[in-house]
Short mmCIF file of C-alpha atoms in Angstrom, two decimals:
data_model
loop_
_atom_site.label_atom_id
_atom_site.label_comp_id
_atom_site.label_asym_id
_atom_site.label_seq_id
_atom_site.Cartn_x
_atom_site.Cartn_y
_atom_site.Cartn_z
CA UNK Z 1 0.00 0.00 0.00
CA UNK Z 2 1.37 3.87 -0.75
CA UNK Z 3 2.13 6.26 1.66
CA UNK Z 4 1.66 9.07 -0.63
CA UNK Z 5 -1.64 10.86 -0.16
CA UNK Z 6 -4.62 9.85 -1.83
CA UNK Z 7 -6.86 12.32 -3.21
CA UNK Z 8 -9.44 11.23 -5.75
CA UNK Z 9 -11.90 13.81 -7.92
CA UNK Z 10 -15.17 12.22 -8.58
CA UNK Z 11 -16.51 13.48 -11.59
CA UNK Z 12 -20.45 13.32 -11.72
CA UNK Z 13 -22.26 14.50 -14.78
CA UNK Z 14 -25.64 12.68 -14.46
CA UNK Z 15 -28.03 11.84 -11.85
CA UNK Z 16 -26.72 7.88 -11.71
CA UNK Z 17 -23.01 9.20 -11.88
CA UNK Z 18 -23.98 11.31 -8.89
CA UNK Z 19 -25.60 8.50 -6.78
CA UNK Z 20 -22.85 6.54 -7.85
CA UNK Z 21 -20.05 9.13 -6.44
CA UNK Z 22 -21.66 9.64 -3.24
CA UNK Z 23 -21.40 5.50 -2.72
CA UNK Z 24 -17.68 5.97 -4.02
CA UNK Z 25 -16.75 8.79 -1.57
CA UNK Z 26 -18.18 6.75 1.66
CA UNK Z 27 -16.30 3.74 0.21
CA UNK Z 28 -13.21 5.04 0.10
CA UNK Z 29 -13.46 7.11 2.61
CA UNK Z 30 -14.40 4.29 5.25
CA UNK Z 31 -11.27 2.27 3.82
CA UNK Z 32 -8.76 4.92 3.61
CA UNK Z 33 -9.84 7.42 6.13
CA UNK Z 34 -7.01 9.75 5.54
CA UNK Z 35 -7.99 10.29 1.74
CA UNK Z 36 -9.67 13.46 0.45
CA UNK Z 37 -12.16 12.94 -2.17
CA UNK Z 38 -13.58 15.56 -3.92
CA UNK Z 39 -17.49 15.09 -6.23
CA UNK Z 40 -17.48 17.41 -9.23
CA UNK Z 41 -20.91 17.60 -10.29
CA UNK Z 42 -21.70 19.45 -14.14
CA UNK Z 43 -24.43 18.99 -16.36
CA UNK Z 44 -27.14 17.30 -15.06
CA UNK Z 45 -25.60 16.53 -11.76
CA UNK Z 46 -26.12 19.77 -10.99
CA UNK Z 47 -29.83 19.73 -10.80
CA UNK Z 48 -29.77 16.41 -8.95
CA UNK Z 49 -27.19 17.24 -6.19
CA UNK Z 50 -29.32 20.69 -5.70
CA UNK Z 51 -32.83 18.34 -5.56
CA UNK Z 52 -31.29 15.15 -3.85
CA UNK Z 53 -29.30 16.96 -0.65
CA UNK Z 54 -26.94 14.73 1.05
CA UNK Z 55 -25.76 15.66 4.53
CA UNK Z 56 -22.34 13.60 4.38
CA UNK Z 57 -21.33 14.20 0.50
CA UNK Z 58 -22.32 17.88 0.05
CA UNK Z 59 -19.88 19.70 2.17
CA UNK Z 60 -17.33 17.20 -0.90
CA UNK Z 61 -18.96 18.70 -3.51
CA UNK Z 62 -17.84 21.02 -5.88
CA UNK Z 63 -20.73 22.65 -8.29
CA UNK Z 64 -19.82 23.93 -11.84
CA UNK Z 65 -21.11 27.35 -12.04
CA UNK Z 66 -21.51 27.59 -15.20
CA UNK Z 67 -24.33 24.63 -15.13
CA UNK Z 68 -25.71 26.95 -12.09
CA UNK Z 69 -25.99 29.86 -14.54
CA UNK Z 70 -27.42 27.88 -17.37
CA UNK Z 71 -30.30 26.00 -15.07
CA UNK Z 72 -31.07 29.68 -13.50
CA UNK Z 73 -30.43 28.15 -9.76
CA UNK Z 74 -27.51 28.26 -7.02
CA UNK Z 75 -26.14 26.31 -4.92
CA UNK Z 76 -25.79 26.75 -0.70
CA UNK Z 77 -23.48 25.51 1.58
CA UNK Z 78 -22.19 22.72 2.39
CA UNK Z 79 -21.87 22.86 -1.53
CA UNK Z 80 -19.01 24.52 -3.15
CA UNK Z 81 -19.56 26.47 -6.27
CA UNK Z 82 -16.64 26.55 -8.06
CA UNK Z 83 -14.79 29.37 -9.74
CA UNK Z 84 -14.05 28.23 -12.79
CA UNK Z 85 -16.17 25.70 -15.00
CA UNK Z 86 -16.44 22.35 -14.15
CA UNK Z 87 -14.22 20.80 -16.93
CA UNK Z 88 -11.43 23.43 -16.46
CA UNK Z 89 -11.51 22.65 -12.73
CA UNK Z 90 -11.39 19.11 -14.01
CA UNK Z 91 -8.34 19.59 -15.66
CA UNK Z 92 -6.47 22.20 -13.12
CA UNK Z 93 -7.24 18.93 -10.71
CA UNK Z 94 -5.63 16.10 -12.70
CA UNK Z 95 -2.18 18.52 -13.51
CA UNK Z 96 -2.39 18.61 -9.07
CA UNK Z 97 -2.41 15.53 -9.32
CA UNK Z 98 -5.76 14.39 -8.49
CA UNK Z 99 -6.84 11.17 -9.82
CA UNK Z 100 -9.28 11.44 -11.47
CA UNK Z 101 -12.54 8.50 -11.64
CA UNK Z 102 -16.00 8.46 -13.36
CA UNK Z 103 -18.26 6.73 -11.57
#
């Protein structure tokens, strides 16, 4: 097993992708508690994270504001609304060196 520290973007574009990621983050958080895990919700996932709250995953969630602006809604805490759109945060991530998983 590494020592190096984990940390794992989920990237959730769809309803089933989020349910998925929110399974995912428990998961790997209840095997490697030291881990930070990050759900990036765009696209559809937007909508569903905003309808669907969950009190463990959302204060893990980062929201693509540029979904936000396009659905006319926003997103309060525990969410985080990102600065930047979703894929470009995506990417910014993965050069960190975030690994990066689709559920």
């Amino acid at each position: 097993m590494t020592t190096q520290e984990i940390r794992i973007v989920l990237h959730a574009p769809t309803p089933g992708g989020l349910d998925r990621a929110r399974r995912n983050l428990g998961n790997v958080l209840q095997a490697m508690p030291s881990a930070t895990v990050r759900i990036l919700v765009n696209g559809d996932g937007v909508a569903a994270a905003l309808d669907s709250p969950d009190p463990t995953a959302d204060a893990s969630t980062l929201v693509c504001p540029t979904t936000l602006k396009r659905i006319g809604r926003s997103a309060e805490a525990p969410l985080t609304v990102l600065e930047v759109p979703g894929v470009v945060a995506l990417a910014n991530l993965q050069i960190e060196g975030w690994q990066y998983i689709r559920p």
